[in-house]
């Protein structure tokens, strides 16, 4: 515990007791089986990945295929799992996965080429479409796939990880729970 102590008129001192116990507990926590924790995180976040894939538009399927656990076995991040579109270029289509994800999640305004614009054509569905003032690219309404999945699964993930880590600690050889 800690408690503030007044020293003089304006100075305060904080006294922390139990520091050594906390240090010992944190050291014991570092000995938890990282593979068990990573497996727990992967299992807890998989339903969110499935919901994201189900919510995404299916026009070409590129964006849906890119959604996954991004670092499932990265030893640099033993207690972290990243979920979402993989932005690695797939060299397909005219838009990157990042752009597709952004347009899908947030939408896009109508686009009209600037006067003298160099690029007025774009490949859409195997056809070259010319953009002009009379034929602008239409506005695209937002069709969120990421945020609704996070909102839907967030509390379940937190609960699953909380109780799962408790179980791992109880079944481990650490000395945190005496």
PDB file of C-alpha atoms in Angstrom:
ATOM      1  CA  UNK A   1       0.000   0.000   0.000  1.00  0.00           C
ATOM      2  CA  UNK A   2       0.964   3.627  -0.175  1.00  0.00           C
ATOM      3  CA  UNK A   3       0.030   6.735   1.730  1.00  0.00           C
ATOM      4  CA  UNK A   4       0.949  10.374   1.240  1.00  0.00           C
ATOM      5  CA  UNK A   5       2.893  12.127   4.001  1.00  0.00           C
ATOM      6  CA  UNK A   6       2.981  15.872   4.355  1.00  0.00           C
ATOM      7  CA  UNK A   7       6.468  17.264   4.833  1.00  0.00           C
ATOM      8  CA  UNK A   8       6.580  20.977   5.510  1.00  0.00           C
ATOM      9  CA  UNK A   9       4.032  23.339   4.041  1.00  0.00           C
ATOM     10  CA  UNK A  10       3.985  22.299   0.346  1.00  0.00           C
ATOM     11  CA  UNK A  11       6.047  19.131  -0.043  1.00  0.00           C
ATOM     12  CA  UNK A  12       4.588  15.651  -0.096  1.00  0.00           C
ATOM     13  CA  UNK A  13       6.225  12.253   0.067  1.00  0.00           C
ATOM     14  CA  UNK A  14       4.762   8.953  -1.104  1.00  0.00           C
ATOM     15  CA  UNK A  15       5.766   5.833   0.758  1.00  0.00           C
ATOM     16  CA  UNK A  16       5.424   2.527  -1.091  1.00  0.00           C
ATOM     17  CA  UNK A  17       5.423  -0.641   0.960  1.00  0.00           C
ATOM     18  CA  UNK A  18       5.501  -4.185  -0.416  1.00  0.00           C
ATOM     19  CA  UNK A  19       7.766  -3.241  -3.319  1.00  0.00           C
ATOM     20  CA  UNK A  20       9.863  -6.397  -2.955  1.00  0.00           C
ATOM     21  CA  UNK A  21       6.751  -8.613  -2.977  1.00  0.00           C
ATOM     22  CA  UNK A  22       5.516  -6.892  -6.122  1.00  0.00           C
ATOM     23  CA  UNK A  23       8.917  -7.347  -7.781  1.00  0.00           C
ATOM     24  CA  UNK A  24       8.890 -11.060  -6.894  1.00  0.00           C
ATOM     25  CA  UNK A  25       5.325 -11.448  -8.213  1.00  0.00           C
ATOM     26  CA  UNK A  26       6.184  -9.747 -11.512  1.00  0.00           C
ATOM     27  CA  UNK A  27       9.246 -11.983 -11.906  1.00  0.00           C
ATOM     28  CA  UNK A  28       7.071 -15.050 -11.307  1.00  0.00           C
ATOM     29  CA  UNK A  29       4.548 -13.787 -13.883  1.00  0.00           C
ATOM     30  CA  UNK A  30       7.306 -13.569 -16.489  1.00  0.00           C
ATOM     31  CA  UNK A  31       7.762 -17.325 -16.141  1.00  0.00           C
ATOM     32  CA  UNK A  32       4.216 -18.068 -17.352  1.00  0.00           C
ATOM     33  CA  UNK A  33       4.079 -20.354 -20.368  1.00  0.00           C
ATOM     34  CA  UNK A  34       3.985 -17.861 -23.246  1.00  0.00           C
ATOM     35  CA  UNK A  35       2.661 -20.478 -25.686  1.00  0.00           C
ATOM     36  CA  UNK A  36      -0.385 -21.087 -23.473  1.00  0.00           C
ATOM     37  CA  UNK A  37      -1.107 -17.350 -23.300  1.00  0.00           C
ATOM     38  CA  UNK A  38      -0.647 -16.908 -27.064  1.00  0.00           C
ATOM     39  CA  UNK A  39      -2.946 -19.888 -27.744  1.00  0.00           C
ATOM     40  CA  UNK A  40      -5.519 -18.353 -25.392  1.00  0.00           C
ATOM     41  CA  UNK A  41      -5.323 -15.005 -27.225  1.00  0.00           C
ATOM     42  CA  UNK A  42      -5.673 -16.691 -30.639  1.00  0.00           C
ATOM     43  CA  UNK A  43      -8.695 -18.686 -29.480  1.00  0.00           C
ATOM     44  CA  UNK A  44     -10.342 -15.618 -27.887  1.00  0.00           C
ATOM     45  CA  UNK A  45      -9.905 -13.396 -30.975  1.00  0.00           C
ATOM     46  CA  UNK A  46     -10.834 -15.927 -33.686  1.00  0.00           C
ATOM     47  CA  UNK A  47     -14.611 -15.196 -33.472  1.00  0.00           C
ATOM     48  CA  UNK A  48     -13.853 -11.492 -34.057  1.00  0.00           C
ATOM     49  CA  UNK A  49     -11.888 -12.368 -37.222  1.00  0.00           C
ATOM     50  CA  UNK A  50     -14.825 -14.467 -38.460  1.00  0.00           C
ATOM     51  CA  UNK A  51     -17.274 -11.611 -37.799  1.00  0.00           C
ATOM     52  CA  UNK A  52     -15.056  -9.144 -39.669  1.00  0.00           C
ATOM     53  CA  UNK A  53     -14.907 -11.486 -42.673  1.00  0.00           C
ATOM     54  CA  UNK A  54     -18.691 -11.940 -42.582  1.00  0.00           C
ATOM     55  CA  UNK A  55     -19.289  -8.157 -42.411  1.00  0.00           C
ATOM     56  CA  UNK A  56     -16.980  -7.191 -45.279  1.00  0.00           C
ATOM     57  CA  UNK A  57     -18.320  -6.667 -48.819  1.00  0.00           C
ATOM     58  CA  UNK A  58     -17.837  -9.680 -51.073  1.00  0.00           C
ATOM     59  CA  UNK A  59     -17.312  -7.962 -54.437  1.00  0.00           C
ATOM     60  CA  UNK A  60     -13.876  -9.459 -55.152  1.00  0.00           C
ATOM     61  CA  UNK A  61     -13.157 -11.236 -51.861  1.00  0.00           C
ATOM     62  CA  UNK A  62      -9.656  -9.702 -51.608  1.00  0.00           C
ATOM     63  CA  UNK A  63     -10.395  -7.787 -48.420  1.00  0.00           C
ATOM     64  CA  UNK A  64     -12.122 -10.729 -46.716  1.00  0.00           C
ATOM     65  CA  UNK A  65      -9.200 -13.028 -47.564  1.00  0.00           C
ATOM     66  CA  UNK A  66      -6.747 -10.534 -46.058  1.00  0.00           C
ATOM     67  CA  UNK A  67      -8.446 -10.419 -42.627  1.00  0.00           C
ATOM     68  CA  UNK A  68      -6.651 -12.639 -40.125  1.00  0.00           C
ATOM     69  CA  UNK A  69      -4.509 -12.846 -37.010  1.00  0.00           C
ATOM     70  CA  UNK A  70      -1.502 -10.845 -38.183  1.00  0.00           C
ATOM     71  CA  UNK A  71       1.177 -12.033 -35.741  1.00  0.00           C
ATOM     72  CA  UNK A  72      -0.046 -15.373 -34.411  1.00  0.00           C
ATOM     73  CA  UNK A  73       3.373 -16.844 -33.655  1.00  0.00           C
ATOM     74  CA  UNK A  74       5.707 -13.843 -33.461  1.00  0.00           C
ATOM     75  CA  UNK A  75       8.077 -14.436 -30.507  1.00  0.00           C
ATOM     76  CA  UNK A  76       8.742 -10.678 -30.227  1.00  0.00           C
ATOM     77  CA  UNK A  77       5.155 -10.214 -29.026  1.00  0.00           C
ATOM     78  CA  UNK A  78       4.340 -13.192 -26.792  1.00  0.00           C
ATOM     79  CA  UNK A  79       1.331 -11.512 -25.144  1.00  0.00           C
ATOM     80  CA  UNK A  80      -0.100  -9.693 -28.177  1.00  0.00           C
ATOM     81  CA  UNK A  81      -2.310 -10.717 -31.088  1.00  0.00           C
ATOM     82  CA  UNK A  82      -3.064  -8.240 -33.873  1.00  0.00           C
ATOM     83  CA  UNK A  83      -6.325  -8.689 -35.776  1.00  0.00           C
ATOM     84  CA  UNK A  84      -7.356  -7.089 -39.062  1.00  0.00           C
ATOM     85  CA  UNK A  85      -6.554  -6.812 -42.764  1.00  0.00           C
ATOM     86  CA  UNK A  86      -3.044  -7.801 -43.829  1.00  0.00           C
ATOM     87  CA  UNK A  87      -1.741  -4.857 -45.837  1.00  0.00           C
ATOM     88  CA  UNK A  88       0.904  -6.924 -47.641  1.00  0.00           C
ATOM     89  CA  UNK A  89       0.531  -6.134 -51.369  1.00  0.00           C
ATOM     90  CA  UNK A  90      -1.221  -8.903 -53.288  1.00  0.00           C
ATOM     91  CA  UNK A  91      -0.654  -7.242 -56.699  1.00  0.00           C
ATOM     92  CA  UNK A  92      -4.307  -7.640 -57.661  1.00  0.00           C
ATOM     93  CA  UNK A  93      -6.843  -4.967 -58.529  1.00  0.00           C
ATOM     94  CA  UNK A  94      -6.273  -1.232 -58.679  1.00  0.00           C
ATOM     95  CA  UNK A  95      -6.512  -0.550 -54.939  1.00  0.00           C
ATOM     96  CA  UNK A  96      -4.296  -1.745 -52.131  1.00  0.00           C
ATOM     97  CA  UNK A  97      -5.833  -3.763 -49.293  1.00  0.00           C
ATOM     98  CA  UNK A  98      -5.340  -0.732 -47.020  1.00  0.00           C
ATOM     99  CA  UNK A  99      -7.345   1.456 -49.411  1.00  0.00           C
ATOM    100  CA  UNK A 100     -10.059  -1.185 -49.786  1.00  0.00           C
ATOM    101  CA  UNK A 101     -10.337  -1.492 -45.999  1.00  0.00           C
ATOM    102  CA  UNK A 102     -10.560   2.276 -45.581  1.00  0.00           C
ATOM    103  CA  UNK A 103     -13.225   2.726 -48.267  1.00  0.00           C
ATOM    104  CA  UNK A 104     -15.228  -0.211 -46.889  1.00  0.00           C
ATOM    105  CA  UNK A 105     -15.080   1.015 -43.280  1.00  0.00           C
ATOM    106  CA  UNK A 106     -15.496   4.783 -43.840  1.00  0.00           C
ATOM    107  CA  UNK A 107     -16.898   5.184 -47.364  1.00  0.00           C
ATOM    108  CA  UNK A 108     -15.698   7.637 -50.018  1.00  0.00           C
ATOM    109  CA  UNK A 109     -16.965  10.880 -51.497  1.00  0.00           C
ATOM    110  CA  UNK A 110     -17.725  11.294 -55.206  1.00  0.00           C
ATOM    111  CA  UNK A 111     -14.550  11.945 -57.153  1.00  0.00           C
ATOM    112  CA  UNK A 112     -14.287  14.208 -60.195  1.00  0.00           C
ATOM    113  CA  UNK A 113     -10.928  14.626 -61.971  1.00  0.00           C
ATOM    114  CA  UNK A 114      -9.155  17.961 -61.724  1.00  0.00           C
ATOM    115  CA  UNK A 115      -8.813  19.966 -64.894  1.00  0.00           C
ATOM    116  CA  UNK A 116      -5.793  18.624 -66.756  1.00  0.00           C
ATOM    117  CA  UNK A 117      -5.544  15.541 -64.555  1.00  0.00           C
ATOM    118  CA  UNK A 118      -3.162  12.990 -65.971  1.00  0.00           C
ATOM    119  CA  UNK A 119      -5.037   9.864 -64.863  1.00  0.00           C
ATOM    120  CA  UNK A 120      -8.710   9.727 -65.795  1.00  0.00           C
ATOM    121  CA  UNK A 121      -9.070   5.993 -66.362  1.00  0.00           C
ATOM    122  CA  UNK A 122      -9.230   3.208 -63.862  1.00  0.00           C
ATOM    123  CA  UNK A 123      -9.565  -0.560 -64.255  1.00  0.00           C
ATOM    124  CA  UNK A 124     -12.764  -1.754 -62.603  1.00  0.00           C
ATOM    125  CA  UNK A 125     -13.958  -5.332 -63.015  1.00  0.00           C
ATOM    126  CA  UNK A 126     -11.692  -5.907 -66.002  1.00  0.00           C
ATOM    127  CA  UNK A 127     -12.975  -2.804 -67.849  1.00  0.00           C
ATOM    128  CA  UNK A 128     -11.250   0.555 -68.195  1.00  0.00           C
ATOM    129  CA  UNK A 129     -13.610   3.236 -66.936  1.00  0.00           C
ATOM    130  CA  UNK A 130     -13.002   6.864 -67.890  1.00  0.00           C
ATOM    131  CA  UNK A 131     -13.797   9.414 -65.237  1.00  0.00           C
ATOM    132  CA  UNK A 132     -15.070  12.845 -66.315  1.00  0.00           C
ATOM    133  CA  UNK A 133     -17.193  15.702 -65.000  1.00  0.00           C
ATOM    134  CA  UNK A 134     -20.202  14.058 -66.629  1.00  0.00           C
ATOM    135  CA  UNK A 135     -19.239  10.632 -65.282  1.00  0.00           C
ATOM    136  CA  UNK A 136     -17.542  10.980 -61.870  1.00  0.00           C
ATOM    137  CA  UNK A 137     -16.773   8.046 -59.628  1.00  0.00           C
ATOM    138  CA  UNK A 138     -19.775   7.739 -57.388  1.00  0.00           C
ATOM    139  CA  UNK A 139     -19.774   8.240 -53.641  1.00  0.00           C
ATOM    140  CA  UNK A 140     -19.492   5.012 -51.682  1.00  0.00           C
ATOM    141  CA  UNK A 141     -21.395   4.746 -48.410  1.00  0.00           C
ATOM    142  CA  UNK A 142     -19.549   3.412 -45.368  1.00  0.00           C
ATOM    143  CA  UNK A 143     -20.042  -0.295 -44.708  1.00  0.00           C
ATOM    144  CA  UNK A 144     -18.188  -0.840 -41.441  1.00  0.00           C
ATOM    145  CA  UNK A 145     -16.786  -4.300 -40.831  1.00  0.00           C
ATOM    146  CA  UNK A 146     -14.007  -3.683 -38.298  1.00  0.00           C
ATOM    147  CA  UNK A 147     -15.605  -1.555 -35.561  1.00  0.00           C
ATOM    148  CA  UNK A 148     -18.849  -3.574 -35.303  1.00  0.00           C
ATOM    149  CA  UNK A 149     -16.807  -6.770 -34.849  1.00  0.00           C
ATOM    150  CA  UNK A 150     -14.714  -5.140 -32.106  1.00  0.00           C
ATOM    151  CA  UNK A 151     -17.849  -3.838 -30.362  1.00  0.00           C
ATOM    152  CA  UNK A 152     -19.532  -7.236 -30.566  1.00  0.00           C
ATOM    153  CA  UNK A 153     -16.620  -9.315 -29.229  1.00  0.00           C
ATOM    154  CA  UNK A 154     -14.678  -6.923 -26.985  1.00  0.00           C
ATOM    155  CA  UNK A 155     -16.238  -7.840 -23.638  1.00  0.00           C
ATOM    156  CA  UNK A 156     -16.196 -11.580 -24.377  1.00  0.00           C
ATOM    157  CA  UNK A 157     -12.508 -11.432 -25.344  1.00  0.00           C
ATOM    158  CA  UNK A 158     -11.597  -9.524 -22.181  1.00  0.00           C
ATOM    159  CA  UNK A 159     -13.529 -12.002 -20.034  1.00  0.00           C
ATOM    160  CA  UNK A 160     -12.090 -15.073 -21.794  1.00  0.00           C
ATOM    161  CA  UNK A 161      -8.530 -13.762 -21.498  1.00  0.00           C
ATOM    162  CA  UNK A 162      -9.008 -12.707 -17.859  1.00  0.00           C
ATOM    163  CA  UNK A 163     -10.283 -16.097 -16.736  1.00  0.00           C
ATOM    164  CA  UNK A 164      -7.927 -17.964 -19.065  1.00  0.00           C
ATOM    165  CA  UNK A 165      -4.842 -16.214 -17.665  1.00  0.00           C
ATOM    166  CA  UNK A 166      -6.107 -16.890 -14.123  1.00  0.00           C
ATOM    167  CA  UNK A 167      -6.355 -20.580 -14.985  1.00  0.00           C
ATOM    168  CA  UNK A 168      -2.859 -20.577 -16.521  1.00  0.00           C
ATOM    169  CA  UNK A 169      -1.444 -18.938 -13.378  1.00  0.00           C
ATOM    170  CA  UNK A 170      -3.221 -21.394 -11.081  1.00  0.00           C
ATOM    171  CA  UNK A 171      -1.942 -24.358 -13.085  1.00  0.00           C
ATOM    172  CA  UNK A 172       1.599 -23.006 -13.444  1.00  0.00           C
ATOM    173  CA  UNK A 173       4.594 -23.458 -11.207  1.00  0.00           C
ATOM    174  CA  UNK A 174       4.722 -19.762 -10.322  1.00  0.00           C
ATOM    175  CA  UNK A 175       4.575 -18.696  -6.702  1.00  0.00           C
ATOM    176  CA  UNK A 176       2.173 -15.760  -7.150  1.00  0.00           C
ATOM    177  CA  UNK A 177      -0.761 -17.553  -5.595  1.00  0.00           C
ATOM    178  CA  UNK A 178       0.413 -18.853  -2.263  1.00  0.00           C
TER     179      UNK A 178
END
